[in-house]
């Protein structure tokens, strides 16, 4: 009976520790960072300053990721950022930033990271990434406007 309790505690502790490690992006070894416009794929900025890269990598590796629901409509961020070791891409994330923070989106795992460090020479966004509720509300308003316009067109005919 005592063995079962010990095994159960070890298993429980293992699961807890595994859960804590899931948000680590593991970006060690990044020697270059490239930022691209998501739509036209043009290169906007390349970062090769090792101290700046190390600062950003450290902050991202320590950042708590916010899990976005798998059913949520995730807004595409305007940029993508590639963390590279020489020519090999370590990781690619969606990217955007305001004056005082950067937003990173791991679309593959539906996790968003926000850190208080920005990337130079990348245009700032005017707002932080929208929540699912904000996107739903905008979509609802858009549908109402379309209905109103359609009704006006019918009335004019």
Tab-separated table of N, CA and C in Angstrom:
chain	number	residue	atom	x	y	z
A	1	UNK	N	0.830	-1.195	0.000
A	1	UNK	CA	0.000	0.000	0.000
A	1	UNK	C	0.873	1.258	0.000
A	2	UNK	N	1.959	1.225	0.755
A	2	UNK	CA	2.868	2.365	0.830
A	2	UNK	C	3.553	2.597	-0.517
A	3	UNK	N	3.874	1.476	-1.228
A	3	UNK	CA	4.508	1.592	-2.538
A	3	UNK	C	3.589	2.320	-3.514
A	4	UNK	N	2.298	2.020	-3.468
A	4	UNK	CA	1.337	2.644	-4.374
A	4	UNK	C	1.287	4.150	-4.120
A	5	UNK	N	1.310	4.551	-2.848
A	5	UNK	CA	1.276	5.974	-2.511
A	5	UNK	C	2.528	6.675	-3.022
A	6	UNK	N	3.661	6.050	-2.851
A	6	UNK	CA	4.927	6.643	-3.301
A	6	UNK	C	4.937	6.767	-4.829
A	7	UNK	N	4.529	5.703	-5.510
A	7	UNK	CA	4.492	5.736	-6.973
A	7	UNK	C	3.512	6.809	-7.453
A	8	UNK	N	2.359	6.883	-6.789
A	8	UNK	CA	1.375	7.901	-7.165
A	8	UNK	C	1.932	9.302	-6.992
A	9	UNK	N	2.639	9.551	-5.900
A	9	UNK	CA	3.220	10.871	-5.652
A	9	UNK	C	4.286	11.201	-6.697
A	10	UNK	N	5.115	10.225	-7.057
A	10	UNK	CA	6.155	10.433	-8.052
A	10	UNK	C	5.521	10.760	-9.403
A	11	UNK	N	4.483	10.014	-9.793
A	11	UNK	CA	3.795	10.274	-11.057
A	11	UNK	C	3.152	11.660	-11.064
A	12	UNK	N	2.491	12.015	-9.971
A	12	UNK	CA	1.856	13.320	-9.871
A	12	UNK	C	2.889	14.440	-9.995
A	13	UNK	N	3.995	14.288	-9.290
A	13	UNK	CA	5.069	15.286	-9.343
A	13	UNK	C	5.650	15.379	-10.756
A	14	UNK	N	5.782	14.258	-11.429
A	14	UNK	CA	6.300	14.250	-12.805
A	14	UNK	C	5.390	15.039	-13.737
A	15	UNK	N	4.072	14.800	-13.621
A	15	UNK	CA	3.120	15.522	-14.474
A	15	UNK	C	3.147	17.019	-14.200
A	16	UNK	N	3.248	17.401	-12.940
A	16	UNK	CA	3.294	18.818	-12.585
A	16	UNK	C	4.543	19.458	-13.183
A	17	UNK	N	5.684	18.796	-13.045
A	17	UNK	CA	6.927	19.347	-13.576
A	17	UNK	C	6.906	19.415	-15.101
A	18	UNK	N	6.317	18.423	-15.754
A	18	UNK	CA	6.217	18.445	-17.208
A	18	UNK	C	5.328	19.598	-17.650
A	19	UNK	N	4.246	19.836	-16.939
A	19	UNK	CA	3.342	20.935	-17.259
A	19	UNK	C	4.021	22.279	-17.133
A	20	UNK	N	4.901	22.444	-16.162
A	20	UNK	CA	5.601	23.708	-15.966
A	20	UNK	C	6.575	23.991	-17.097
A	21	UNK	N	7.104	22.962	-17.713
A	21	UNK	CA	8.116	23.160	-18.735
A	21	UNK	C	7.560	23.390	-20.133
A	22	UNK	N	6.250	23.265	-20.304
A	22	UNK	CA	5.667	23.359	-21.640
A	22	UNK	C	5.805	24.723	-22.292
A	23	UNK	N	5.939	25.786	-21.508
A	23	UNK	CA	5.971	27.117	-22.097
A	23	UNK	C	7.363	27.545	-22.520
A	24	UNK	N	8.369	26.758	-22.242
A	24	UNK	CA	9.728	27.146	-22.599
A	24	UNK	C	9.908	26.979	-24.105
A	25	UNK	N	10.277	28.081	-24.762
A	25	UNK	CA	10.443	28.046	-26.215
A	25	UNK	C	11.767	27.436	-26.648
A	26	UNK	N	12.718	27.364	-25.738
A	26	UNK	CA	14.022	26.769	-26.030
A	26	UNK	C	14.672	27.392	-27.270
A	27	UNK	N	14.966	28.678	-27.158
A	27	UNK	CA	15.569	29.417	-28.263
A	27	UNK	C	17.074	29.562	-28.133
A	28	UNK	N	17.679	28.804	-27.228
A	28	UNK	CA	19.130	28.890	-27.061
A	28	UNK	C	19.809	28.555	-28.378
A	29	UNK	N	20.882	29.243	-28.664
A	29	UNK	CA	21.628	28.981	-29.890
A	29	UNK	C	21.253	29.911	-31.029
A	30	UNK	N	20.298	30.826	-30.791
A	30	UNK	CA	19.918	31.770	-31.846
A	30	UNK	C	21.064	32.755	-32.075
A	31	UNK	N	21.503	32.864	-33.320
A	31	UNK	CA	22.593	33.778	-33.665
A	31	UNK	C	22.103	34.948	-34.526
A	32	UNK	N	20.881	34.808	-35.055
A	32	UNK	CA	20.324	35.865	-35.893
A	32	UNK	C	18.806	35.824	-35.781
A	33	UNK	N	18.195	37.009	-35.858
A	33	UNK	CA	16.736	37.116	-35.845
A	33	UNK	C	16.329	37.905	-37.082
A	34	UNK	N	15.361	37.368	-37.812
A	34	UNK	CA	14.860	38.055	-38.998
A	34	UNK	C	13.364	38.297	-38.838
A	35	UNK	N	12.939	39.525	-39.178
A	35	UNK	CA	11.520	39.880	-39.101
A	35	UNK	C	11.020	40.127	-40.524
A	36	UNK	N	9.910	39.472	-40.869
A	36	UNK	CA	9.324	39.575	-42.200
A	36	UNK	C	7.897	40.108	-42.114
A	37	UNK	N	7.483	40.828	-43.147
A	37	UNK	CA	6.081	41.190	-43.286
A	37	UNK	C	5.348	39.893	-43.629
A	38	UNK	N	4.283	39.578	-42.894
A	38	UNK	CA	3.611	38.284	-43.067
A	38	UNK	C	2.988	38.160	-44.454
A	39	UNK	N	2.358	39.235	-44.935
A	39	UNK	CA	1.635	39.146	-46.206
A	39	UNK	C	2.545	39.117	-47.421
A	40	UNK	N	3.454	40.101	-47.544
A	40	UNK	CA	4.263	40.132	-48.762
A	40	UNK	C	5.631	39.466	-48.596
A	41	UNK	N	5.879	38.928	-47.416
A	41	UNK	CA	7.080	38.130	-47.126
A	41	UNK	C	8.398	38.896	-47.259
A	42	UNK	N	8.319	40.239	-47.295
A	42	UNK	CA	9.559	41.016	-47.424
A	42	UNK	C	10.274	41.112	-46.072
A	43	UNK	N	11.588	41.056	-46.135
A	43	UNK	CA	12.420	41.166	-44.937
A	43	UNK	C	12.389	42.612	-44.458
A	44	UNK	N	12.038	42.808	-43.199
A	44	UNK	CA	11.939	44.150	-42.626
A	44	UNK	C	13.186	44.502	-41.829
A	45	UNK	N	13.683	43.522	-41.057
A	45	UNK	CA	14.818	43.811	-40.182
A	45	UNK	C	15.560	42.520	-39.851
A	46	UNK	N	16.886	42.633	-39.769
A	46	UNK	CA	17.722	41.517	-39.322
A	46	UNK	C	18.484	41.972	-38.086
A	47	UNK	N	18.469	41.145	-37.062
A	47	UNK	CA	19.185	41.434	-35.822
A	47	UNK	C	20.327	40.435	-35.691
A	48	UNK	N	21.559	40.946	-35.546
A	48	UNK	CA	22.696	40.045	-35.369
A	48	UNK	C	23.526	40.419	-34.145
A	49	UNK	N	23.093	41.449	-33.419
A	49	UNK	CA	23.776	41.875	-32.202
A	49	UNK	C	23.534	40.823	-31.112
A	50	UNK	N	24.601	40.127	-30.712
A	50	UNK	CA	24.439	38.996	-29.790
A	50	UNK	C	23.831	39.390	-28.449
A	51	UNK	N	24.171	40.553	-27.916
A	51	UNK	CA	23.614	40.917	-26.600
A	51	UNK	C	22.112	41.194	-26.707
A	52	UNK	N	21.671	41.832	-27.802
A	52	UNK	CA	20.233	42.075	-28.002
A	52	UNK	C	19.484	40.764	-28.201
A	53	UNK	N	20.068	39.868	-28.981
A	53	UNK	CA	19.451	38.560	-29.206
A	53	UNK	C	19.357	37.798	-27.894
A	54	UNK	N	20.437	37.793	-27.115
A	54	UNK	CA	20.434	37.088	-25.828
A	54	UNK	C	19.376	37.651	-24.879
A	55	UNK	N	19.240	38.989	-24.855
A	55	UNK	CA	18.222	39.612	-23.992
A	55	UNK	C	16.822	39.144	-24.383
A	56	UNK	N	16.538	39.179	-25.687
A	56	UNK	CA	15.218	38.781	-26.163
A	56	UNK	C	14.965	37.295	-25.922
A	57	UNK	N	15.943	36.467	-26.220
A	57	UNK	CA	15.804	35.021	-26.024
A	57	UNK	C	15.561	34.704	-24.545
A	58	UNK	N	16.305	35.364	-23.665
A	58	UNK	CA	16.131	35.142	-22.214
A	58	UNK	C	14.720	35.513	-21.780
A	59	UNK	N	14.248	36.675	-22.224
A	59	UNK	CA	12.886	37.113	-21.846
A	59	UNK	C	11.832	36.163	-22.392
A	60	UNK	N	11.984	35.744	-23.637
A	60	UNK	CA	11.004	34.823	-24.225
A	60	UNK	C	11.025	33.460	-23.546
A	61	UNK	N	12.224	32.966	-23.223
A	61	UNK	CA	12.314	31.667	-22.558
A	61	UNK	C	11.701	31.703	-21.164
A	62	UNK	N	11.702	32.873	-20.530
A	62	UNK	CA	11.120	33.001	-19.189
A	62	UNK	C	9.657	33.410	-19.220
A	63	UNK	N	9.161	33.842	-20.389
A	63	UNK	CA	7.785	34.343	-20.486
A	63	UNK	C	6.772	33.236	-20.248
A	64	UNK	N	5.700	33.610	-19.572
A	64	UNK	CA	4.585	32.684	-19.385
A	64	UNK	C	3.711	32.749	-20.621
A	65	UNK	N	3.555	31.624	-21.269
A	65	UNK	CA	2.703	31.584	-22.445
A	65	UNK	C	1.245	31.533	-22.051
A	66	UNK	N	0.419	32.225	-22.814
A	66	UNK	CA	-1.017	32.216	-22.586
A	66	UNK	C	-1.630	31.298	-23.633
A	67	UNK	N	-2.211	30.197	-23.194
A	67	UNK	CA	-2.820	29.230	-24.117
A	67	UNK	C	-4.080	29.841	-24.706
A	68	UNK	N	-4.150	29.832	-26.013
A	68	UNK	CA	-5.322	30.322	-26.720
A	68	UNK	C	-6.160	29.103	-27.074
A	69	UNK	N	-7.436	29.189	-26.840
A	69	UNK	CA	-8.329	28.064	-27.107
A	69	UNK	C	-8.144	27.556	-28.531
A	70	UNK	N	-8.160	26.247	-28.693
A	70	UNK	CA	-7.992	25.647	-30.021
A	70	UNK	C	-9.136	26.026	-30.961
A	71	UNK	N	-10.289	26.390	-30.383
A	71	UNK	CA	-11.430	26.745	-31.214
A	71	UNK	C	-11.480	28.246	-31.491
A	72	UNK	N	-10.597	29.017	-30.865
A	72	UNK	CA	-10.609	30.472	-31.047
A	72	UNK	C	-10.121	30.840	-32.440
A	73	UNK	N	-10.709	31.900	-32.967
A	73	UNK	CA	-10.192	32.467	-34.214
A	73	UNK	C	-9.002	33.328	-33.834
A	74	UNK	N	-7.808	32.894	-34.183
A	74	UNK	CA	-6.599	33.608	-33.793
A	74	UNK	C	-6.241	34.593	-34.893
A	75	UNK	N	-6.213	35.863	-34.526
A	75	UNK	CA	-5.871	36.891	-35.509
A	75	UNK	C	-4.401	36.737	-35.899
A	76	UNK	N	-4.148	36.833	-37.194
A	76	UNK	CA	-2.767	36.754	-37.667
A	76	UNK	C	-2.059	38.054	-37.329
A	77	UNK	N	-0.905	37.943	-36.747
A	77	UNK	CA	-0.115	39.126	-36.459
A	77	UNK	C	0.542	39.585	-37.757
A	78	UNK	N	0.854	40.876	-37.892
A	78	UNK	CA	1.317	41.397	-39.180
A	78	UNK	C	2.721	40.946	-39.601
A	79	UNK	N	3.495	40.443	-38.645
A	79	UNK	CA	4.870	40.052	-38.961
A	79	UNK	C	5.116	38.622	-38.521
A	80	UNK	N	6.166	38.046	-39.105
A	80	UNK	CA	6.652	36.772	-38.572
A	80	UNK	C	8.116	36.997	-38.237
A	81	UNK	N	8.549	36.347	-37.179
A	81	UNK	CA	9.917	36.503	-36.711
A	81	UNK	C	10.559	35.124	-36.694
A	82	UNK	N	11.752	35.048	-37.266
A	82	UNK	CA	12.472	33.775	-37.329
A	82	UNK	C	13.724	33.871	-36.464
A	83	UNK	N	13.857	32.909	-35.576
A	83	UNK	CA	15.057	32.787	-34.752
A	83	UNK	C	15.930	31.761	-35.452
A	84	UNK	N	17.151	32.174	-35.801
A	84	UNK	CA	18.021	31.309	-36.607
A	84	UNK	C	19.349	31.049	-35.909
A	85	UNK	N	19.897	29.879	-36.192
A	85	UNK	CA	21.262	29.551	-35.833
A	85	UNK	C	21.970	29.372	-37.169
A	86	UNK	N	22.799	30.336	-37.506
A	86	UNK	CA	23.407	30.422	-38.843
A	86	UNK	C	22.277	30.487	-39.866
A	87	UNK	N	22.142	29.495	-40.743
A	87	UNK	CA	21.073	29.521	-41.750
A	87	UNK	C	19.846	28.692	-41.351
A	88	UNK	N	19.966	27.912	-40.285
A	88	UNK	CA	18.868	27.040	-39.863
A	88	UNK	C	17.866	27.804	-38.997
A	89	UNK	N	16.587	27.699	-39.335
A	89	UNK	CA	15.540	28.329	-38.534
A	89	UNK	C	15.240	27.444	-37.330
A	90	UNK	N	15.425	28.017	-36.131
A	90	UNK	CA	15.129	27.304	-34.884
A	90	UNK	C	13.627	27.332	-34.631
A	91	UNK	N	13.035	28.527	-34.809
A	91	UNK	CA	11.612	28.703	-34.529
A	91	UNK	C	11.094	29.913	-35.296
A	92	UNK	N	9.835	29.820	-35.733
A	92	UNK	CA	9.177	30.933	-36.405
A	92	UNK	C	7.884	31.225	-35.651
A	93	UNK	N	7.679	32.497	-35.316
A	93	UNK	CA	6.501	32.907	-34.557
A	93	UNK	C	5.834	34.091	-35.251
A	94	UNK	N	4.530	34.259	-35.013
A	94	UNK	CA	3.861	35.486	-35.405
A	94	UNK	C	4.387	36.583	-34.494
A	95	UNK	N	4.415	37.824	-34.977
A	95	UNK	CA	5.057	38.888	-34.206
A	95	UNK	C	4.367	40.225	-34.441
A	96	UNK	N	4.321	41.017	-33.381
A	96	UNK	CA	3.803	42.373	-33.420
A	96	UNK	C	4.336	43.082	-32.189
A	97	UNK	N	4.331	44.405	-32.193
A	97	UNK	CA	4.791	45.109	-30.996
A	97	UNK	C	4.144	46.476	-30.873
A	98	UNK	N	4.051	46.916	-29.623
A	98	UNK	CA	3.613	48.271	-29.312
A	98	UNK	C	4.855	49.011	-28.828
A	99	UNK	N	4.655	50.216	-28.290
A	99	UNK	CA	5.798	51.010	-27.842
A	99	UNK	C	6.620	50.336	-26.747
A	100	UNK	N	5.952	49.568	-25.879
A	100	UNK	CA	6.668	49.025	-24.727
A	100	UNK	C	6.623	47.509	-24.567
A	101	UNK	N	6.023	46.807	-25.521
A	101	UNK	CA	6.029	45.343	-25.412
A	101	UNK	C	5.922	44.689	-26.782
A	102	UNK	N	6.352	43.437	-26.821
A	102	UNK	CA	6.290	42.632	-28.047
A	102	UNK	C	5.361	41.451	-27.818
A	103	UNK	N	4.638	41.087	-28.869
A	103	UNK	CA	3.703	39.961	-28.810
A	103	UNK	C	4.189	38.892	-29.782
A	104	UNK	N	4.257	37.676	-29.308
A	104	UNK	CA	4.710	36.555	-30.123
A	104	UNK	C	3.630	35.492	-30.096
A	105	UNK	N	3.317	34.921	-31.254
A	105	UNK	CA	2.271	33.916	-31.323
A	105	UNK	C	2.829	32.639	-31.916
A	106	UNK	N	2.777	31.589	-31.120
A	106	UNK	CA	3.150	30.254	-31.577
A	106	UNK	C	1.857	29.625	-32.107
A	107	UNK	N	1.608	29.785	-33.406
A	107	UNK	CA	0.351	29.317	-34.003
A	107	UNK	C	0.225	27.801	-33.925
A	108	UNK	N	1.346	27.113	-34.051
A	108	UNK	CA	1.327	25.647	-34.032
A	108	UNK	C	0.782	25.113	-32.709
A	109	UNK	N	1.166	25.768	-31.596
A	109	UNK	CA	0.737	25.308	-30.272
A	109	UNK	C	-0.329	26.195	-29.650
A	110	UNK	N	-0.803	27.201	-30.391
A	110	UNK	CA	-1.833	28.136	-29.918
A	110	UNK	C	-1.455	28.789	-28.589
A	111	UNK	N	-0.222	29.295	-28.529
A	111	UNK	CA	0.254	29.961	-27.317
A	111	UNK	C	0.765	31.346	-27.690
A	112	UNK	N	0.370	32.349	-26.883
A	112	UNK	CA	0.813	33.726	-27.088
A	112	UNK	C	1.755	34.107	-25.950
A	113	UNK	N	2.840	34.800	-26.311
A	113	UNK	CA	3.820	35.284	-25.348
A	113	UNK	C	3.901	36.800	-25.463
A	114	UNK	N	3.978	37.472	-24.336
A	114	UNK	CA	4.138	38.923	-24.327
A	114	UNK	C	5.344	39.243	-23.453
A	115	UNK	N	6.291	40.019	-23.995
A	115	UNK	CA	7.481	40.410	-23.233
A	115	UNK	C	7.665	41.921	-23.315
A	116	UNK	N	8.359	42.471	-22.336
A	116	UNK	CA	8.531	43.926	-22.240
A	116	UNK	C	9.821	44.408	-22.909
A	117	UNK	N	10.095	43.876	-24.079
A	117	UNK	CA	11.263	44.297	-24.853
A	117	UNK	C	10.827	44.343	-26.313
A	118	UNK	N	11.267	45.365	-27.039
A	118	UNK	CA	10.851	45.503	-28.436
A	118	UNK	C	12.026	45.253	-29.374
A	119	UNK	N	11.702	45.004	-30.624
A	119	UNK	CA	12.707	44.777	-31.658
A	119	UNK	C	12.866	46.083	-32.433
A	120	UNK	N	14.093	46.578	-32.581
A	120	UNK	CA	14.291	47.850	-33.286
A	120	UNK	C	13.959	47.750	-34.773
A	121	UNK	N	13.617	48.894	-35.346
A	121	UNK	CA	13.375	49.028	-36.789
A	121	UNK	C	12.197	48.222	-37.321
A	122	UNK	N	11.257	47.873	-36.435
A	122	UNK	CA	10.042	47.195	-36.868
A	122	UNK	C	8.876	48.116	-36.507
A	123	UNK	N	8.023	48.444	-37.481
A	123	UNK	CA	6.904	49.355	-37.189
A	123	UNK	C	6.052	48.861	-36.027
A	124	UNK	N	5.606	49.799	-35.213
A	124	UNK	CA	4.771	49.479	-34.055
A	124	UNK	C	3.324	49.323	-34.490
A	125	UNK	N	2.611	48.483	-33.768
A	125	UNK	CA	1.176	48.393	-34.019
A	125	UNK	C	0.506	49.388	-33.087
A	126	UNK	N	-0.709	49.723	-33.395
A	126	UNK	CA	-1.411	50.709	-32.576
A	126	UNK	C	-2.139	50.062	-31.412
A	127	UNK	N	-2.316	48.769	-31.462
A	127	UNK	CA	-3.050	48.098	-30.385
A	127	UNK	C	-2.465	46.719	-30.143
A	128	UNK	N	-2.739	46.203	-28.953
A	128	UNK	CA	-2.275	44.859	-28.648
A	128	UNK	C	-3.170	43.849	-29.371
A	129	UNK	N	-2.723	42.601	-29.492
A	129	UNK	CA	-3.528	41.600	-30.200
A	129	UNK	C	-4.927	41.490	-29.593
A	130	UNK	N	-5.899	41.300	-30.448
A	130	UNK	CA	-7.280	41.240	-29.987
A	130	UNK	C	-7.590	39.873	-29.398
A	131	UNK	N	-8.495	39.893	-28.416
A	131	UNK	CA	-8.956	38.644	-27.824
A	131	UNK	C	-10.025	38.042	-28.729
A	132	UNK	N	-10.367	36.805	-28.489
A	132	UNK	CA	-11.415	36.143	-29.268
A	132	UNK	C	-12.725	36.912	-29.134
A	133	UNK	N	-13.024	37.397	-27.922
A	133	UNK	CA	-14.268	38.138	-27.689
A	133	UNK	C	-14.306	39.418	-28.522
A	134	UNK	N	-13.180	40.139	-28.583
A	134	UNK	CA	-13.122	41.375	-29.367
A	134	UNK	C	-13.318	41.089	-30.853
A	135	UNK	N	-12.705	40.019	-31.329
A	135	UNK	CA	-12.848	39.638	-32.738
A	135	UNK	C	-14.292	39.248	-33.028
A	136	UNK	N	-14.902	38.461	-32.127
A	136	UNK	CA	-16.300	38.056	-32.300
A	136	UNK	C	-17.217	39.273	-32.345
A	137	UNK	N	-16.962	40.238	-31.461
A	137	UNK	CA	-17.781	41.453	-31.404
A	137	UNK	C	-17.655	42.244	-32.710
A	138	UNK	N	-16.435	42.375	-33.234
A	138	UNK	CA	-16.225	43.083	-34.506
A	138	UNK	C	-16.939	42.363	-35.650
A	139	UNK	N	-16.844	41.028	-35.661
A	139	UNK	CA	-17.513	40.253	-36.707
A	139	UNK	C	-19.025	40.424	-36.640
A	140	UNK	N	-19.557	40.461	-35.424
A	140	UNK	CA	-20.993	40.638	-35.223
A	140	UNK	C	-21.437	41.997	-35.762
A	141	UNK	N	-20.669	43.044	-35.446
A	141	UNK	CA	-20.992	44.396	-35.920
A	141	UNK	C	-20.933	44.457	-37.448
A	142	UNK	N	-19.937	43.798	-38.026
A	142	UNK	CA	-19.784	43.770	-39.477
A	142	UNK	C	-20.996	43.109	-40.146
A	143	UNK	N	-21.461	41.996	-39.560
A	143	UNK	CA	-22.629	41.306	-40.099
A	143	UNK	C	-23.874	42.173	-40.022
A	144	UNK	N	-24.040	42.894	-38.903
A	144	UNK	CA	-25.196	43.779	-38.744
A	144	UNK	C	-25.174	44.883	-39.798
A	145	UNK	N	-23.992	45.461	-40.044
A	145	UNK	CA	-23.871	46.506	-41.065
A	145	UNK	C	-24.224	45.972	-42.449
A	146	UNK	N	-23.770	44.760	-42.767
A	146	UNK	CA	-24.083	44.154	-44.062
A	146	UNK	C	-25.591	43.966	-44.218
A	147	UNK	N	-26.238	43.482	-43.145
A	147	UNK	CA	-27.694	43.284	-43.188
A	147	UNK	C	-28.403	44.603	-43.419
A	148	UNK	N	-27.959	45.639	-42.693
A	148	UNK	CA	-28.576	46.965	-42.852
A	148	UNK	C	-28.408	47.471	-44.282
A	149	UNK	N	-27.225	47.296	-44.838
A	149	UNK	CA	-26.966	47.743	-46.211
A	149	UNK	C	-27.828	46.977	-47.214
A	150	UNK	N	-27.984	45.672	-46.983
A	150	UNK	CA	-28.807	44.865	-47.876
A	150	UNK	C	-30.268	45.318	-47.819
A	151	UNK	N	-30.743	45.621	-46.592
A	151	UNK	CA	-32.130	46.084	-46.429
A	151	UNK	C	-32.326	47.431	-47.113
A	152	UNK	N	-31.329	48.312	-47.001
A	152	UNK	CA	-31.419	49.621	-47.664
A	152	UNK	C	-31.488	49.451	-49.179
A	153	UNK	N	-30.681	48.514	-49.713
A	153	UNK	CA	-30.685	48.270	-51.152
A	153	UNK	C	-32.053	47.757	-51.609
A	154	UNK	N	-32.666	46.865	-50.812
A	154	UNK	CA	-33.990	46.342	-51.138
A	154	UNK	C	-35.005	47.461	-51.145
A	155	UNK	N	-34.915	48.359	-50.146
A	155	UNK	CA	-35.857	49.473	-50.043
A	155	UNK	C	-35.718	50.428	-51.233
A	156	UNK	N	-34.508	50.571	-51.753
A	156	UNK	CA	-34.265	51.480	-52.858
A	156	UNK	C	-34.709	50.912	-54.208
A	157	UNK	N	-34.941	49.635	-54.277
A	157	UNK	CA	-35.319	49.002	-55.554
A	157	UNK	C	-36.773	49.175	-55.863
